[in-house]
Coordinates of C-alpha atoms in Angstrom, one line a residue:
X1 CA 360.2 147.9 218.2
X2 CA 362.8 146.6 215.7
X3 CA 363.4 142.8 215.7
X4 CA 366.6 141.8 214.0
X5 CA 367.6 138.3 212.7
X6 CA 371.2 137.8 211.5
X7 CA 371.7 135.2 208.7
X8 CA 375.3 134.3 209.5
X9 CA 377.5 133.2 206.7
X10 CA 379.3 130.7 209.0
X11 CA 376.0 128.7 209.4
X12 CA 375.9 129.0 213.2
X13 CA 372.6 130.7 213.5
X14 CA 370.7 129.7 216.6
X15 CA 367.3 130.1 214.8
X16 CA 366.0 127.4 212.5
X17 CA 364.5 128.7 209.2
X18 CA 361.1 127.1 210.1
X19 CA 360.7 129.4 213.2
X20 CA 361.4 132.7 211.4
X21 CA 358.0 133.2 209.8
X22 CA 356.4 132.6 213.2
X23 CA 358.8 135.2 214.8
X24 CA 358.1 137.7 212.0
X25 CA 354.3 137.3 212.4
X26 CA 354.7 137.8 216.2
X27 CA 356.7 141.0 215.8
X28 CA 354.3 142.4 213.3
X29 CA 351.3 141.6 215.5
X30 CA 352.9 143.7 218.2
X31 CA 353.3 146.6 215.9
X32 CA 357.0 146.1 215.4
X33 CA 359.2 145.8 212.3
X34 CA 361.1 142.6 211.3
X35 CA 364.6 142.9 209.7
X36 CA 366.9 140.3 208.3
X37 CA 370.7 141.1 208.1
X38 CA 373.7 139.1 206.9
X39 CA 377.1 139.2 208.5
X40 CA 380.1 137.1 209.6
X41 CA 379.9 138.6 213.0
X42 CA 376.3 138.7 214.4
X43 CA 377.3 141.1 217.3
X44 CA 378.8 143.6 214.8
X45 CA 375.8 143.4 212.5
X46 CA 373.4 144.0 215.3
X47 CA 375.4 147.0 216.7
X48 CA 375.8 148.6 213.3
X49 CA 372.0 148.3 212.7
X50 CA 371.3 149.7 216.2
X51 CA 373.5 152.7 215.6
X52 CA 372.0 153.3 212.2
X53 CA 368.6 153.4 213.8
X54 CA 369.7 155.5 216.7
X55 CA 368.6 152.8 219.1
X56 CA 369.2 153.3 222.8
X57 CA 368.1 149.9 224.1
X58 CA 369.1 146.3 223.0
X59 CA 367.4 143.2 224.3
X60 CA 369.1 139.9 223.7
X61 CA 368.9 136.4 225.0
X62 CA 371.4 134.8 227.3
X63 CA 374.1 132.8 225.6
X64 CA 373.4 129.2 224.5
X65 CA 377.2 128.4 224.1
X66 CA 378.7 125.7 226.1
X67 CA 381.9 126.3 228.0
X68 CA 384.0 124.6 225.4
X69 CA 382.6 127.0 222.8
X70 CA 383.6 129.9 224.8
X71 CA 387.1 128.4 225.3
X72 CA 387.7 127.6 221.6
X73 CA 385.6 130.2 220.0
X74 CA 386.1 133.3 222.1
X75 CA 383.4 135.6 223.3
X76 CA 379.9 134.9 222.4
X77 CA 377.4 137.2 220.7
X78 CA 376.0 138.6 224.0
X79 CA 379.4 139.3 225.5
X80 CA 380.6 140.9 222.3
X81 CA 377.6 143.1 222.1
X82 CA 378.0 144.2 225.7
X83 CA 381.7 144.9 225.2
X84 CA 381.2 147.0 222.1
X85 CA 377.8 148.6 222.8
X86 CA 379.2 151.9 224.1
X87 CA 376.3 154.1 225.2
X88 CA 373.6 151.6 224.1
X89 CA 371.9 149.9 227.1
X90 CA 372.0 146.1 226.7
X91 CA 369.4 143.9 228.5
X92 CA 370.1 140.1 228.8
X93 CA 367.0 137.9 229.0
X94 CA 367.4 134.4 230.4
X95 CA 365.6 131.4 228.9
X96 CA 365.4 127.6 229.1
X97 CA 368.2 126.9 226.6
X98 CA 371.0 128.6 228.4
X99 CA 374.3 126.6 228.0
X100 CA 372.5 124.0 225.9
X101 CA 373.8 125.0 222.5
X102 CA 375.5 122.8 219.9
X103 CA 379.2 121.9 220.0
X104 CA 381.4 124.2 218.1
X105 CA 381.9 123.7 214.3
X106 CA 385.6 124.4 214.1
X107 CA 386.1 124.3 210.3
X108 CA 384.6 127.7 209.5
X109 CA 386.9 128.7 206.7
X110 CA 390.1 130.6 206.4
X111 CA 389.5 133.9 208.1
X112 CA 392.5 135.6 209.6
X113 CA 391.2 135.1 213.1
X114 CA 390.9 131.4 212.6
X115 CA 394.4 131.1 211.1
X116 CA 395.9 133.0 214.0
X117 CA 394.0 130.8 216.4
X118 CA 395.3 127.7 214.6
X119 CA 398.9 128.9 214.8
X120 CA 398.4 129.6 218.5
X121 CA 396.9 126.1 219.1
X122 CA 399.6 124.5 217.1
X123 CA 402.4 126.2 218.9
X124 CA 401.0 125.4 222.4
X125 CA 400.1 121.8 221.4
X126 CA 403.5 121.1 219.9
X127 CA 405.3 122.3 222.9
X128 CA 403.1 120.4 225.3
X129 CA 403.2 117.2 223.3
X130 CA 407.0 117.4 222.9
X131 CA 407.5 117.9 226.6
X132 CA 405.1 115.0 227.5
X133 CA 406.7 112.6 225.0
X134 CA 410.1 113.6 226.1
X135 CA 409.3 112.2 229.5
X136 CA 408.0 108.9 228.0
X137 CA 410.5 108.5 225.2
X138 CA 411.8 105.2 226.4
X139 CA 408.3 103.7 226.5
X140 CA 407.0 104.8 223.1
X141 CA 407.9 103.7 219.6
X142 CA 408.5 106.0 216.7
X143 CA 405.1 105.0 215.1
X144 CA 403.2 105.9 218.3
X145 CA 405.1 109.3 218.5
X146 CA 404.2 110.0 214.9
X147 CA 400.5 109.3 215.5
X148 CA 400.5 111.6 218.5
X149 CA 402.0 114.4 216.4
X150 CA 399.6 113.6 213.6
X151 CA 396.7 114.1 216.0
X152 CA 398.1 117.6 216.8
X153 CA 398.3 118.4 213.1
X154 CA 394.7 117.3 212.5
X155 CA 393.6 119.5 215.4
X156 CA 395.4 122.5 214.0
X157 CA 393.8 121.8 210.6
X158 CA 390.4 121.8 212.1
X159 CA 391.0 125.0 214.0
X160 CA 393.1 127.1 211.5
X161 CA 392.9 125.5 208.1
X162 CA 395.5 124.5 205.6
X163 CA 398.4 126.9 206.1
X164 CA 398.7 126.5 209.9
X165 CA 398.3 122.7 209.5
X166 CA 401.1 122.5 207.0
X167 CA 403.3 124.6 209.2
X168 CA 402.5 122.3 212.2
X169 CA 403.2 119.2 210.1
X170 CA 406.7 120.6 209.2
X171 CA 407.4 121.6 212.7
X172 CA 406.2 118.2 214.1
X173 CA 408.3 116.4 211.6
X174 CA 411.4 118.4 212.6
X175 CA 410.6 117.8 216.3
X176 CA 410.3 114.0 215.8
X177 CA 413.5 114.0 213.8
X178 CA 415.5 116.1 216.3
X179 CA 414.3 114.7 219.6
X180 CA 413.0 111.2 218.9
X181 CA 414.9 109.8 215.9
X182 CA 418.5 108.4 216.3
X183 CA 420.9 110.1 216.3
X184 CA 419.2 112.3 218.8
X185 CA 419.5 116.1 218.9
X186 CA 420.4 116.1 215.2
X187 CA 418.5 116.4 212.0
X188 CA 420.4 113.5 210.5
X189 CA 418.6 110.2 210.2
X190 CA 420.6 107.0 210.6
X191 CA 417.9 104.5 209.7
X192 CA 416.2 104.4 206.3
X193 CA 412.9 103.2 207.9
X194 CA 412.8 106.2 210.1
X195 CA 413.4 108.5 207.1
X196 CA 410.5 106.7 205.3
X197 CA 408.3 107.1 208.4
X198 CA 409.0 110.8 208.6
X199 CA 408.4 111.3 204.9
X200 CA 405.1 109.4 205.1
X201 CA 404.2 111.4 208.2
X202 CA 404.7 114.8 206.4
X203 CA 402.7 113.6 203.4
X204 CA 399.8 112.2 205.5
X205 CA 399.7 115.4 207.6
X206 CA 399.7 117.6 204.6
X207 CA 397.0 115.5 202.9
X208 CA 394.8 115.5 205.9
X209 CA 395.3 119.3 206.2
X210 CA 394.2 119.7 202.6
X211 CA 391.1 117.5 203.1
X212 CA 390.1 119.3 206.2
X213 CA 390.6 122.7 204.6
X214 CA 388.5 121.7 201.6
X215 CA 385.8 120.4 203.9
X216 CA 385.9 123.8 205.7
X217 CA 385.6 125.7 202.5
X218 CA 382.6 123.5 201.3
X219 CA 381.0 124.0 204.7
X220 CA 381.4 127.7 204.4
X221 CA 380.0 127.7 200.9
X222 CA 377.0 125.6 202.0
X223 CA 376.4 128.0 205.0
X224 CA 376.6 131.0 202.6
X225 CA 374.1 129.3 200.3
X226 CA 371.9 128.7 203.2
X227 CA 372.1 132.3 204.3
X228 CA 371.4 133.5 200.7
X229 CA 368.4 131.1 200.6
X230 CA 367.1 132.5 203.9
X231 CA 367.5 136.1 202.6
X232 CA 365.7 135.2 199.3
X233 CA 362.9 133.6 201.3
X234 CA 362.5 136.8 203.4
X235 CA 362.8 138.8 200.1
X236 CA 359.9 136.9 198.6
X237 CA 357.8 137.4 201.7
X238 CA 358.5 141.2 201.6
X239 CA 357.5 141.4 198.0
X240 CA 354.3 139.6 198.5
X241 CA 353.2 140.8 202.0
X242 CA 354.3 144.4 202.4
X243 CA 351.7 147.2 202.0
X244 CA 354.4 149.2 200.1
X245 CA 356.8 146.6 198.8
X246 CA 359.3 148.9 196.9
X247 CA 360.4 150.9 200.0
X248 CA 360.5 147.6 202.0
X249 CA 362.6 145.9 199.4
X250 CA 365.1 148.8 199.2
X251 CA 365.3 148.9 203.0
X252 CA 365.9 145.2 203.1
X253 CA 368.6 145.5 200.4
X254 CA 370.5 148.0 202.5
X255 CA 370.2 145.8 205.6
X256 CA 371.3 142.6 203.8
X257 CA 374.5 144.1 202.4
X258 CA 375.2 146.4 205.4
X259 CA 375.3 149.3 203.0
X260 CA 375.4 153.0 203.8
X261 CA 372.5 153.6 201.5
X262 CA 370.4 151.9 198.8
X263 CA 368.2 153.4 196.2
X264 CA 365.9 152.7 193.3
X265 CA 366.4 155.1 190.5
X266 CA 364.3 155.6 187.4
X267 CA 365.3 156.9 184.0
X268 CA 363.6 160.2 183.0
X269 CA 362.2 160.8 179.5
X270 CA 364.5 163.8 179.1
X271 CA 367.5 161.7 180.2
X272 CA 369.2 161.4 183.6
X273 CA 368.3 159.3 186.6
X274 CA 366.1 160.4 189.5
X275 CA 365.8 158.6 192.9
X276 CA 362.3 157.4 193.6
X277 CA 362.9 155.2 196.7
X278 CA 365.9 155.5 199.1
X279 CA 366.9 153.8 202.3
X280 CA 369.6 155.6 204.3
X281 CA 371.1 159.1 204.0
X282 CA 372.6 160.4 200.8
X283 CA 376.2 159.0 200.7
X284 CA 379.3 161.0 199.9
X285 CA 380.4 161.1 196.3
X286 CA 383.6 159.1 197.1
X287 CA 381.6 156.1 198.5
X288 CA 381.7 153.0 196.2
X289 CA 378.5 152.3 194.3
X290 CA 377.3 149.0 193.0
X291 CA 374.6 149.3 190.2
X292 CA 372.3 146.6 189.0
X293 CA 369.8 147.3 186.1
X294 CA 366.1 146.7 186.7
X295 CA 364.7 146.5 183.2
X296 CA 365.5 149.3 180.7
X297 CA 364.2 152.3 182.7
X298 CA 365.3 151.6 186.3
X299 CA 368.3 150.5 188.4
X300 CA 369.3 149.6 192.0
X301 CA 372.2 151.4 193.5
X302 CA 374.0 150.1 196.7
X303 CA 376.4 152.5 198.3
X304 CA 379.1 151.1 200.6
X305 CA 381.7 148.3 200.4
X306 CA 382.4 146.6 197.1
X307 CA 380.3 143.5 196.6
X308 CA 381.6 140.0 196.2
X309 CA 380.4 137.5 193.5
X310 CA 377.9 135.9 195.8
X311 CA 376.7 139.4 196.8
X312 CA 376.2 140.3 193.2
X313 CA 373.9 137.2 192.8
X314 CA 371.8 138.4 195.7
X315 CA 371.7 141.9 194.2
X316 CA 370.4 140.4 190.9
X317 CA 367.7 138.6 192.9
X318 CA 366.7 141.9 194.5
X319 CA 366.6 143.5 191.0
X320 CA 364.3 140.7 189.7
X321 CA 361.9 141.1 192.7
X322 CA 361.9 144.9 192.3
X323 CA 361.2 144.5 188.6
X324 CA 358.3 142.2 189.3
X325 CA 356.9 144.5 191.9
X326 CA 357.1 147.5 189.5
X327 CA 355.4 145.5 186.7
X328 CA 352.6 144.5 189.2
X329 CA 352.1 148.1 190.3
X330 CA 351.9 149.2 186.7
X331 CA 349.4 146.6 185.9
X332 CA 347.4 147.5 189.0
X333 CA 347.4 151.2 187.9
X334 CA 346.3 150.2 184.4
X335 CA 343.5 148.0 185.9
X336 CA 342.3 150.8 188.1
X337 CA 342.3 153.2 185.2
X338 CA 340.4 150.6 183.2
X339 CA 337.8 150.2 186.0
X340 CA 337.4 154.0 186.2
X341 CA 336.9 154.2 182.5
X342 CA 334.5 151.3 182.6
X343 CA 332.5 153.0 185.4
X344 CA 332.5 156.2 183.4
X345 CA 331.2 154.3 180.4
X346 CA 328.4 152.7 182.5
X347 CA 327.5 156.2 183.7
X348 CA 327.4 157.5 180.2
X349 CA 325.3 154.6 179.0
X350 CA 322.9 155.0 181.9
X351 CA 322.7 158.8 181.2
X352 CA 321.7 158.2 177.7
X353 CA 319.0 155.8 178.9
X354 CA 317.9 158.4 181.4
X355 CA 317.6 161.1 178.8
X356 CA 315.4 158.8 176.8
X357 CA 313.0 158.2 179.7
X358 CA 313.1 160.7 182.5
X359 CA 314.4 163.9 181.0
X360 CA 312.0 163.8 178.1
X361 CA 308.9 164.3 180.3
X362 CA 309.9 167.6 181.9
X363 CA 311.3 168.9 178.6
X364 CA 308.0 167.9 176.8
X365 CA 306.0 169.7 179.5
X366 CA 308.1 172.9 179.2
X367 CA 307.9 172.8 175.4
X368 CA 304.1 172.3 175.3
X369 CA 303.3 174.9 177.9
X370 CA 305.7 177.5 176.4
X371 CA 304.2 176.9 172.9
X372 CA 300.7 177.4 174.2
X373 CA 301.7 180.7 175.9
X374 CA 303.4 181.9 172.8
X375 CA 300.6 181.0 170.4
X376 CA 298.7 184.3 169.6
X377 CA 295.9 182.4 168.0
X378 CA 294.8 180.8 171.3
X379 CA 293.0 182.9 173.9
X380 CA 293.9 181.7 177.3
X381 CA 292.0 182.5 180.5
X382 CA 294.1 183.9 183.4
X383 CA 293.6 180.6 185.3
X384 CA 294.8 178.5 182.3
X385 CA 297.8 180.8 181.8
X386 CA 298.7 180.4 185.5
X387 CA 298.4 176.6 185.3
X388 CA 300.7 176.5 182.3
X389 CA 303.3 178.7 184.0
X390 CA 303.1 176.5 187.1
X391 CA 303.6 173.5 185.0
X392 CA 306.7 175.1 183.4
X393 CA 308.1 175.9 186.8
X394 CA 307.4 172.4 188.2
X395 CA 309.0 170.8 185.2
X396 CA 312.0 173.1 185.4
X397 CA 312.5 172.3 189.1
X398 CA 312.3 168.6 188.3
X399 CA 314.7 169.0 185.4
X400 CA 317.1 171.0 187.6
X401 CA 317.1 168.2 190.3
X402 CA 317.8 165.6 187.6
X403 CA 320.7 167.6 186.1
X404 CA 322.2 168.4 189.5
X405 CA 322.1 164.6 190.4
X406 CA 323.7 163.8 187.1
X407 CA 326.5 166.3 187.6
X408 CA 327.1 165.1 191.2
X409 CA 327.3 161.5 190.0
X410 CA 329.6 162.4 187.2
X411 CA 331.9 164.3 189.7
X412 CA 332.0 161.3 192.1
X413 CA 332.9 158.9 189.3
X414 CA 335.7 161.1 187.9
X415 CA 337.0 162.1 191.4
X416 CA 336.3 165.8 190.9
X417 CA 334.4 166.3 194.2
X418 CA 336.8 168.1 196.6
X419 CA 335.0 168.7 200.0
X420 CA 336.1 171.6 202.1
X421 CA 336.1 170.2 205.6
X422 CA 335.6 172.6 208.6
X423 CA 333.6 172.7 211.9
X424 CA 330.0 172.6 210.9
X425 CA 326.8 173.0 213.0
X426 CA 324.5 170.1 212.2
X427 CA 321.5 172.1 213.5
X428 CA 322.1 174.9 210.9
X429 CA 322.5 172.3 208.1
X430 CA 319.2 170.6 209.1
X431 CA 317.4 173.9 209.3
X432 CA 318.4 174.7 205.7
X433 CA 317.2 171.3 204.6
X434 CA 313.8 171.9 206.2
X435 CA 313.6 175.3 204.6
X436 CA 314.3 173.9 201.2
X437 CA 311.0 171.9 201.5
X438 CA 308.9 174.9 202.4
X439 CA 306.9 174.8 199.2
X440 CA 306.5 171.0 199.2
X441 CA 303.1 169.9 200.8
X442 CA 304.8 166.6 201.9
X443 CA 307.1 168.7 204.2
X444 CA 304.2 168.9 206.7
X445 CA 305.1 165.3 207.6
X446 CA 308.7 166.3 208.5
X447 CA 309.6 166.3 212.2
X448 CA 313.0 167.4 213.7
X449 CA 314.4 166.4 217.1
X450 CA 317.9 167.9 217.7
X451 CA 319.6 168.8 220.9
X452 CA 320.9 172.3 220.8
X453 CA 324.0 171.2 222.7
X454 CA 325.2 168.9 219.9
X455 CA 328.9 169.6 219.1
X456 CA 330.1 170.6 215.6
X457 CA 331.1 168.0 213.0
X458 CA 334.1 168.1 210.6
X459 CA 332.3 168.3 207.3
X460 CA 331.6 170.3 204.2
X461 CA 328.3 172.2 205.0
X462 CA 327.1 172.3 201.4
X463 CA 327.7 168.7 200.7
X464 CA 326.2 167.6 204.0
X465 CA 323.1 169.6 203.3
X466 CA 322.9 168.0 199.9
X467 CA 323.2 164.5 201.4
X468 CA 320.4 165.2 204.0
X469 CA 318.2 166.8 201.4
X470 CA 318.5 163.7 199.1
X471 CA 317.9 161.3 202.0
X472 CA 314.9 163.3 203.3
X473 CA 313.4 163.6 199.9
X474 CA 313.6 159.9 199.4
X475 CA 312.0 159.3 202.8
X476 CA 309.1 161.6 202.1
X477 CA 308.6 159.9 198.7
X478 CA 308.5 156.4 200.1
X479 CA 307.3 157.0 203.6
X480 CA 303.7 156.0 202.9
X481 CA 302.3 159.3 204.1
X482 CA 303.7 158.7 207.6
X483 CA 305.8 161.3 209.5
X484 CA 309.5 161.4 208.7
X485 CA 311.8 162.1 211.7
X486 CA 315.3 163.7 211.7
X487 CA 317.4 163.2 214.8
X488 CA 321.0 163.2 215.8
X489 CA 323.2 161.8 218.6
X490 CA 326.9 161.4 219.4
X491 CA 328.7 158.1 219.6
X492 CA 332.4 158.3 220.6
X493 CA 334.2 160.6 218.3
X494 CA 331.4 160.6 215.6
X495 CA 327.9 161.9 215.2
X496 CA 325.0 159.9 213.7
X497 CA 322.2 161.8 212.0
X498 CA 319.2 159.6 211.4
X499 CA 316.4 160.1 208.9
X500 CA 313.5 157.8 209.9
X501 CA 310.5 156.8 207.9
X502 CA 307.6 154.5 208.5
X503 CA 307.3 153.2 205.0
X504 CA 307.4 149.6 203.7
X505 CA 311.1 149.3 204.2
X506 CA 313.6 147.2 202.2
X507 CA 315.0 143.7 202.6
X508 CA 318.7 143.1 203.0
X509 CA 319.4 142.9 199.2
X510 CA 317.2 145.9 198.5
X511 CA 319.1 148.0 201.1
X512 CA 322.4 147.8 199.2
X513 CA 320.8 147.8 195.8
X514 CA 319.1 151.1 196.5
X515 CA 322.6 152.7 196.6
X516 CA 323.5 151.6 193.1
X517 CA 323.1 154.3 190.4
X518 CA 319.9 154.3 188.4
X519 CA 318.0 152.1 190.8
X520 CA 314.4 152.9 191.7
X521 CA 311.6 151.2 193.6
X522 CA 309.5 149.0 191.4
X523 CA 306.3 151.0 191.8
X524 CA 307.8 154.4 190.9
X525 CA 306.6 155.6 187.5
X526 CA 308.9 156.9 184.7
X527 CA 309.5 160.6 185.0
X528 CA 309.7 160.5 188.8
X529 CA 313.5 160.4 188.9
X530 CA 316.4 158.4 187.5
X531 CA 317.4 156.7 190.7
X532 CA 320.6 158.6 191.5
X533 CA 319.6 160.2 194.8
X534 CA 320.9 157.6 197.3
X535 CA 323.9 156.8 195.1
X536 CA 324.9 160.5 195.1
X537 CA 324.2 160.9 198.8
X538 CA 326.4 158.0 199.8
X539 CA 329.2 159.2 197.5
X540 CA 329.1 162.7 198.9
X541 CA 329.1 161.3 202.5
X542 CA 332.1 159.1 201.9
X543 CA 334.0 161.9 200.2
X544 CA 333.9 163.8 203.6
X545 CA 335.2 160.8 205.5
X546 CA 331.7 159.8 206.6
X547 CA 329.3 157.0 205.7
X548 CA 325.6 156.5 204.8
X549 CA 324.1 153.2 205.8
X550 CA 320.5 151.8 205.9
X551 CA 318.8 150.3 209.0
X552 CA 315.4 148.8 209.7
X553 CA 313.1 151.2 211.6
X554 CA 311.7 149.5 214.7
X555 CA 308.1 148.7 214.0
X556 CA 308.6 148.9 210.2
X557 CA 310.2 151.3 207.8
X558 CA 313.7 152.4 206.8
X559 CA 316.2 154.5 208.7
X560 CA 319.1 156.2 206.9
X561 CA 322.1 156.9 209.2
X562 CA 324.6 159.6 208.2
X563 CA 327.8 159.2 210.2
X564 CA 330.3 162.1 210.4
X565 CA 333.4 162.7 212.5
X566 CA 333.2 165.3 215.3
X567 CA 335.3 168.4 214.9
X568 CA 338.4 168.5 217.1

């Protein structure tokens, strides 16, 4: 769905500028794309755009032109589109404003079509008026005849501009002199008053023609300025509202100028220009190119017809908007890099604090136990030796878990986690999680309820196992010695894996705070962990396109819900 508005340079647009934002919002709400074009001929602009987009259907409204418009102005937009559409199907939609348009504005400038029309109107009008006055010559004075011819000249000036009006004035003067000024049928003038009247007639007719022509030019300039303002307004909306403003601006640049192609090129460090954004196909080398700099390292290139002075002003406005968008994107990238660096600094600071508190305990245990075992001067009973070795193993396991969590968190912050997504059986993943708690006495409280017919999920098996282990470990630690249940169910195209505990639960603020790095429950002693488990689990879940969210357990407790997409 491509909606097209043509900002006509003759100022005869049927849409008021105030309605355009509403129309654009309507089109975008329907999933379509809104385009603004400029052109002297709306039907030609629409058909060129339709052919460029390979459109097969055109839907347009019924004409609002009155009959007098059609007589004086020729075919309307709808009729012109139908006549020139070729293989494109045109659908005409009626509405409540049919034949209720404005009267024609005849002074539209000095186009060749208007000049020819003025000449035609002048010739027909002069012949008709001369024949009519010839029948009434005895009843009309020379002044009345001159005024009638002056009316013809003014009409020609309104229709065709200066040159046809001057020609009509000269012909009218010759007609009055030849047919209606004694001696008749001769260009000689016998009365000085008649000579003066004819001279004044020519001067007045020429002066009126000049005034009408200047007014037409000023109206055309005002209409052009209005069209440019309309394009600039749409340009500002594109720069502010588009998800990807640079491609949208380059596409709008091509549409506004009716160009074969438009491109944004950037200067490379080693020299030479490379195209980063293009609208339209690569043009032939012989096609005219208009270039406008965008700062010192970029430029806009418009391929097609040569641009006029007013077109160059619009091109510079586009260049200013493109430059502003590029600066904004650069600042956004720098801000994102600064946020990443700040997050990394926070992680490093927290890691140093963790080393000072939580890593010291297992290291001290390992050091003391190893020293006792290596001291030849101390006689250890077999039972004492076994306890020291068990302490070393337990401290090493704790240290391993801490280091793994730290590495996982560091990888999430720096974006180094790259999941390998493939169809994964959630039953097998949960089985490995349960097996990993085989030596933990708390695992006796772990209960699993999984349907064997559950479909596969699209996930990384290793990362999913890590997420469920961290969540299950957290539930066993805070579950108040109550059973912890693992269950799963499908909802639409996703699977929800729930780890349910019957502990004290968390309030709404505590739920989200528990996912922040280095957060622990208030009653957890130092050395029991550095508060990274849930933060790492959520990060690993989101890296796979899933989510990890807390819910209240009915009857009390906390339920962690891991959501993953189904395979296929």
